[in-house]
Short mmCIF file of C-alpha atoms and ligand atoms in Angstrom, two decimals:
data_model
loop_
_atom_site.label_atom_id
_atom_site.label_comp_id
_atom_site.label_asym_id
_atom_site.label_seq_id
_atom_site.Cartn_x
_atom_site.Cartn_y
_atom_site.Cartn_z
CA MET A 1 -103.74 45.67 54.84
CA SER A 2 -100.87 44.76 52.36
CA SER A 3 -98.58 47.81 52.14
CA SER A 4 -97.29 45.80 49.17
CA SER A 5 -98.59 46.39 45.85
CA SER A 6 -98.77 45.55 42.40
CA GLY A 7 -98.22 48.82 40.95
CA LYS A 8 -101.91 49.11 39.75
CA GLY A 9 -102.58 53.19 39.08
CA ARG A 10 -99.04 54.09 39.43
CA THR A 11 -97.19 55.43 36.03
CA PRO A 12 -93.56 54.94 36.26
CA PHE A 13 -91.17 57.96 37.05
CA VAL A 14 -88.00 58.16 35.34
CA GLY A 15 -85.32 61.05 37.03
CA GLY A 16 -82.09 61.96 35.38
CA ASN A 17 -79.71 63.38 37.94
CA TRP A 18 -76.86 65.40 35.82
CA LYS A 19 -74.95 65.98 39.10
CA MET A 20 -72.42 68.61 38.87
CA ASN A 21 -71.82 67.40 35.05
CA THR A 22 -72.29 69.08 31.88
CA ASP A 23 -71.73 72.66 30.26
CA LEU A 24 -73.74 74.85 28.52
CA ALA A 25 -73.38 73.38 25.21
CA SER A 26 -73.57 69.74 26.28
CA ALA A 27 -76.84 70.12 28.54
CA THR A 28 -78.79 71.84 25.96
CA ALA A 29 -77.54 68.92 23.43
CA LEU A 30 -78.23 66.19 26.03
CA ALA A 31 -81.61 67.65 26.93
CA GLY A 32 -82.58 67.58 23.11
CA ALA A 33 -81.41 64.26 22.72
CA VAL A 34 -83.44 63.11 25.67
CA ALA A 35 -86.66 64.61 24.86
CA ASP A 36 -85.94 62.80 21.16
CA ALA A 37 -85.54 59.41 22.67
CA VAL A 38 -88.37 60.02 25.23
CA LEU A 39 -90.80 60.85 21.81
CA ARG A 40 -89.78 58.35 20.00
CA LEU A 41 -90.72 55.97 23.22
CA GLY A 42 -93.93 57.79 22.91
CA ALA A 43 -93.87 58.15 26.90
CA ALA A 44 -96.37 59.61 28.40
CA ALA A 45 -95.80 63.42 29.72
CA GLY A 46 -94.66 63.43 33.25
CA GLU A 47 -93.08 60.01 33.45
CA VAL A 48 -89.50 61.69 32.39
CA ALA A 49 -87.83 64.43 34.43
CA ILE A 50 -84.36 65.59 33.67
CA CYS A 51 -82.12 67.52 36.73
CA PRO A 52 -79.42 69.70 35.17
CA PRO A 53 -77.21 72.38 37.06
CA PHE A 54 -78.82 75.16 38.50
CA PRO A 55 -77.07 77.46 35.56
CA TYR A 56 -78.36 75.56 33.17
CA LEU A 57 -81.97 75.45 33.78
CA LEU A 58 -83.24 78.04 31.91
CA ALA A 59 -81.23 76.64 28.33
CA VAL A 60 -82.51 73.35 28.97
CA ALA A 61 -86.06 74.44 29.56
CA GLU A 62 -85.87 75.87 26.11
CA ALA A 63 -84.10 72.96 24.86
CA LEU A 64 -87.22 71.08 26.16
CA ARG A 65 -89.81 73.42 25.47
CA VAL A 66 -89.29 73.29 21.31
CA LYS A 67 -89.75 69.54 21.37
CA ARG A 68 -92.52 69.33 23.43
CA SER A 69 -91.68 66.12 24.50
CA GLY A 70 -93.34 66.21 27.81
CA VAL A 71 -89.71 65.66 30.44
CA LEU A 72 -89.94 67.41 32.86
CA LEU A 73 -87.44 69.82 34.34
CA GLY A 74 -86.31 69.16 37.60
CA ALA A 75 -83.67 70.46 40.11
CA GLN A 76 -80.96 69.19 42.34
CA ASP A 77 -81.84 71.24 45.13
CA VAL A 78 -83.45 74.46 46.48
CA TYR A 79 -83.64 75.76 49.78
CA PHE A 80 -86.51 76.17 51.95
CA GLU A 81 -86.88 80.69 52.50
CA GLY A 82 -88.77 82.34 50.06
CA SER A 83 -86.04 85.06 49.64
CA GLY A 84 -83.33 87.17 51.75
CA ALA A 85 -80.48 86.55 53.09
CA PHE A 86 -78.90 83.42 51.89
CA THR A 87 -76.15 83.53 50.07
CA GLY A 88 -75.84 80.98 47.69
CA GLU A 89 -79.23 79.10 47.93
CA VAL A 90 -82.23 79.30 45.42
CA SER A 91 -85.79 79.42 46.21
CA VAL A 92 -88.80 77.45 44.90
CA GLY A 93 -90.08 80.41 43.52
CA MET A 94 -86.91 81.08 41.37
CA LEU A 95 -86.88 77.52 40.41
CA LYS A 96 -90.37 78.09 39.30
CA ASP A 97 -89.64 80.91 37.11
CA CYS A 98 -87.26 79.07 35.08
CA GLY A 99 -89.84 76.66 34.54
CA VAL A 100 -88.70 73.88 36.82
CA LYS A 101 -91.37 71.51 38.13
CA VAL A 102 -89.93 69.04 40.20
CA VAL A 103 -86.76 69.21 42.66
CA LEU A 104 -84.65 66.56 44.58
CA THR A 105 -84.11 66.54 48.03
CA GLY A 106 -81.83 64.81 50.84
CA HIS A 107 -79.74 63.07 47.78
CA SER A 108 -77.23 61.29 49.34
CA GLU A 109 -74.79 63.61 48.45
CA ARG A 110 -76.36 66.86 49.96
CA ARG A 111 -76.59 64.61 52.97
CA HIS A 112 -73.08 62.64 52.75
CA VAL A 113 -70.64 65.05 50.62
CA ILE A 114 -72.19 68.41 52.01
CA GLY A 115 -74.05 67.44 55.48
CA GLU A 116 -77.45 67.96 55.37
CA GLY A 117 -79.39 66.82 57.87
CA ASP A 118 -83.36 65.23 58.21
CA GLU A 119 -84.64 68.25 59.67
CA LEU A 120 -83.10 70.38 56.83
CA ILE A 121 -84.49 68.20 54.00
CA ASN A 122 -87.71 68.32 55.60
CA ARG A 123 -87.86 72.05 55.48
CA LYS A 124 -86.80 71.54 51.95
CA THR A 125 -89.55 69.01 51.21
CA ARG A 126 -92.24 70.79 52.32
CA ALA A 127 -91.51 74.45 50.94
CA ALA A 128 -91.18 72.45 47.30
CA LEU A 129 -94.30 70.39 48.08
CA ASP A 130 -96.41 73.52 49.64
CA GLY A 131 -95.16 76.16 46.66
CA GLY A 132 -96.23 73.80 43.93
CA LEU A 133 -93.24 71.61 43.12
CA MET A 134 -92.90 68.24 42.44
CA CYS A 135 -90.42 66.68 45.33
CA ILE A 136 -88.20 63.18 44.92
CA LEU A 137 -87.17 62.59 48.96
CA CYS A 138 -84.52 60.89 48.60
CA ILE A 139 -83.33 57.90 50.93
CA GLY A 140 -81.26 55.15 51.92
CA GLU A 141 -78.39 53.69 54.10
CA THR A 142 -74.61 53.94 54.02
CA LEU A 143 -72.56 50.66 53.36
CA ALA A 144 -71.73 50.47 57.27
CA GLN A 145 -75.67 51.06 58.09
CA ARG A 146 -76.13 48.21 55.93
CA GLU A 147 -73.48 45.60 56.84
CA ALA A 148 -74.80 46.58 60.80
CA GLY A 149 -78.49 45.41 59.80
CA GLN A 150 -79.78 48.93 59.65
CA THR A 151 -80.66 49.26 56.28
CA ASP A 152 -85.00 49.01 57.25
CA ALA A 153 -84.19 51.72 60.44
CA VAL A 154 -82.54 54.14 58.38
CA ASN A 155 -84.97 54.12 55.64
CA GLU A 156 -87.75 54.11 58.08
CA ARG A 157 -86.34 56.96 60.06
CA GLN A 158 -85.11 59.18 56.94
CA THR A 159 -89.08 58.56 55.63
CA LYS A 160 -90.50 59.52 58.68
CA ALA A 161 -88.18 62.72 59.38
CA GLY A 162 -88.51 63.69 55.62
CA LEU A 163 -92.36 63.64 55.77
CA VAL A 164 -93.13 65.61 59.00
CA GLY A 165 -96.04 67.88 58.25
CA VAL A 166 -95.90 66.79 54.40
CA GLY A 167 -99.93 66.78 54.05
CA ALA A 168 -101.45 63.89 52.38
CA GLU A 169 -102.86 65.42 49.82
CA HIS A 170 -99.27 65.09 48.02
CA LEU A 171 -98.29 61.72 48.66
CA THR A 172 -102.20 61.17 47.14
CA SER A 173 -101.60 63.24 44.41
CA GLY A 174 -98.63 61.85 43.50
CA ARG A 175 -96.57 65.07 43.74
CA LEU A 176 -94.08 63.41 46.25
CA THR A 177 -92.18 61.18 45.21
CA ILE A 178 -89.27 58.84 47.21
CA ALA A 179 -86.04 57.65 45.98
CA TYR A 180 -84.47 54.61 47.87
CA GLU A 181 -80.90 55.06 46.61
CA PRO A 182 -78.64 52.50 49.09
CA VAL A 183 -75.58 55.10 49.13
CA TRP A 184 -72.73 52.29 48.41
CA ALA A 185 -74.79 51.28 45.17
CA ILE A 186 -74.74 55.24 43.92
CA GLY A 187 -72.28 55.87 41.19
CA THR A 188 -70.08 52.35 42.23
CA GLY A 189 -71.31 50.01 39.70
CA LYS A 190 -72.93 48.03 42.52
CA ASN A 191 -76.36 47.94 42.90
CA ALA A 192 -79.05 46.12 45.12
CA THR A 193 -80.47 42.71 43.74
CA PRO A 194 -83.85 43.29 42.31
CA GLY A 195 -85.32 41.00 45.30
CA ASP A 196 -83.56 43.27 47.90
CA ALA A 197 -84.46 46.74 46.57
CA GLN A 198 -88.28 45.35 46.51
CA ASP A 199 -88.06 44.52 49.88
CA ALA A 200 -86.65 47.53 50.86
CA HIS A 201 -89.25 49.29 48.84
CA MET A 202 -92.31 47.29 50.02
CA LYS A 203 -91.38 47.90 53.69
CA ILE A 204 -90.79 51.89 52.86
CA ARG A 205 -94.17 51.62 51.48
CA ARG A 206 -95.22 49.99 54.87
CA VAL A 207 -93.82 52.93 56.53
CA VAL A 208 -96.05 55.58 54.58
CA ALA A 209 -98.92 53.24 54.89
CA GLY A 210 -98.44 53.73 58.58
CA MET A 211 -97.92 57.28 58.44
CA TYR A 212 -100.73 57.93 55.85
CA GLY A 213 -102.93 55.07 55.86
CA PRO A 214 -103.78 52.65 52.45
CA GLU A 215 -104.30 54.90 50.02
CA ALA A 216 -101.56 57.13 50.09
CA ALA A 217 -99.50 54.11 50.35
CA ALA A 218 -100.59 52.64 47.27
CA ALA A 219 -100.42 56.30 45.34
CA VAL A 220 -97.05 57.08 46.64
CA ARG A 221 -93.88 56.37 44.03
CA ILE A 222 -90.79 54.59 45.12
CA GLN A 223 -88.04 55.38 42.45
CA TYR A 224 -84.95 53.17 42.98
CA GLY A 225 -81.43 54.27 42.69
CA GLY A 226 -78.02 53.39 42.42
CA SER A 227 -75.77 52.25 39.20
CA VAL A 228 -79.04 51.88 37.45
CA LYS A 229 -78.19 50.91 33.69
CA GLY A 230 -80.00 50.08 30.73
CA SER A 231 -78.59 46.41 30.94
CA ASN A 232 -80.16 46.25 34.62
CA ALA A 233 -83.24 48.35 34.71
CA ALA A 234 -85.40 45.69 33.52
CA GLU A 235 -85.15 43.37 36.36
CA LEU A 236 -85.30 46.24 38.75
CA MET A 237 -88.26 47.86 36.97
CA ALA A 238 -90.25 44.77 37.10
CA GLN A 239 -90.24 44.58 40.87
CA PRO A 240 -93.86 45.06 42.26
CA ASP A 241 -92.98 48.06 44.78
CA ILE A 242 -90.48 49.57 42.47
CA ASP A 243 -91.92 52.64 40.40
CA GLY A 244 -89.03 53.56 38.16
CA GLY A 245 -85.62 54.84 38.83
CA LEU A 246 -83.31 58.06 39.67
CA ILE A 247 -80.53 58.10 37.51
CA GLY A 248 -77.09 59.25 37.90
CA GLY A 249 -74.44 58.07 35.61
CA ALA A 250 -76.66 56.98 33.03
CA SER A 251 -78.73 59.70 32.74
CA LEU A 252 -75.86 61.35 30.88
CA LYS A 253 -76.19 59.27 27.90
CA ALA A 254 -79.37 59.70 26.12
CA GLU A 255 -79.45 56.20 24.36
CA GLU A 256 -78.68 54.34 27.80
CA PHE A 257 -81.40 57.18 29.98
CA ALA A 258 -83.93 55.70 27.01
CA ALA A 259 -83.12 52.18 27.62
CA ILE A 260 -84.34 52.68 31.53
CA VAL A 261 -87.14 54.89 30.15
CA ALA A 262 -88.04 52.09 28.00
CA ALA A 263 -87.73 49.24 30.41
CA ALA A 264 -89.84 51.57 33.50
CA LYS A 265 -92.20 52.00 30.55
CA ARG A 266 -92.57 48.23 30.09
CA LYS A 267 -93.61 47.77 33.41
P1 PGA B 1 -75.93 56.09 39.47
O1 PGA B 1 -76.44 57.45 40.54
O2 PGA B 1 -76.72 56.43 38.89
O3 PGA B 1 -74.60 57.20 39.05
O4 PGA B 1 -75.13 55.49 40.53
C1 PGA B 1 -77.69 57.60 41.29
C2 PGA B 1 -77.97 58.80 41.86
O5 PGA B 1 -76.90 59.72 42.58
O6 PGA B 1 -79.51 59.40 41.93
#
């Protein structure tokens, strides 16, 4: 079986990761502007998500609701426990109460700035999916790992560790998305060449095939992330195993983000 695929049957998915940016007023304004842009593009419901900071989830939920654009509300992180003495943490149930549909796990800033490891990321991923959220599991190598020729090994390890105990149904249903984000490309203005990104995505899909079989591998969406902009999106999105993107800096400007959504839609 070839684990590469034409992308047939996979709807591209573009996520905006706002990180620790915006304030209440700019978050609601940006959400409204993204919703308007997505409506203009005629993107179908569920093709686009935005992930504001936790304190603005309810306000952004309302800004999205009034537009009826089908843009999904996302969160940047979640804790795996349901409730209890976990100061500062936020549960799946709390996110769902706020209208959240999708959550990021294992973002490189959680891994490398905050210090999260594969086991914690796996628990979060399982809790999100088993609790009924969609989940974007983020993986990717650092510059040192890339220079040491470890890109594929790191992607394989993080994919396997992130998916321990995750049921195949979450992959075949498309509720689990993988975001491949080379750490050296995040927020740096550098991005992988479309060919390098495609090669990594194809190999990640092969890892999923080895774990779950061809049906899950063909269904799982793999987003590319790291300095994606309106100007480089088309080439990246055109690659057969790239199924959309996870966008940081460019997601803070509605028109720039919309250009990336448009490129993913043209796929
Ligand atoms: P960037 O961030 O687009 O600003 O590089 C991507 C991400 O961290 O998801």
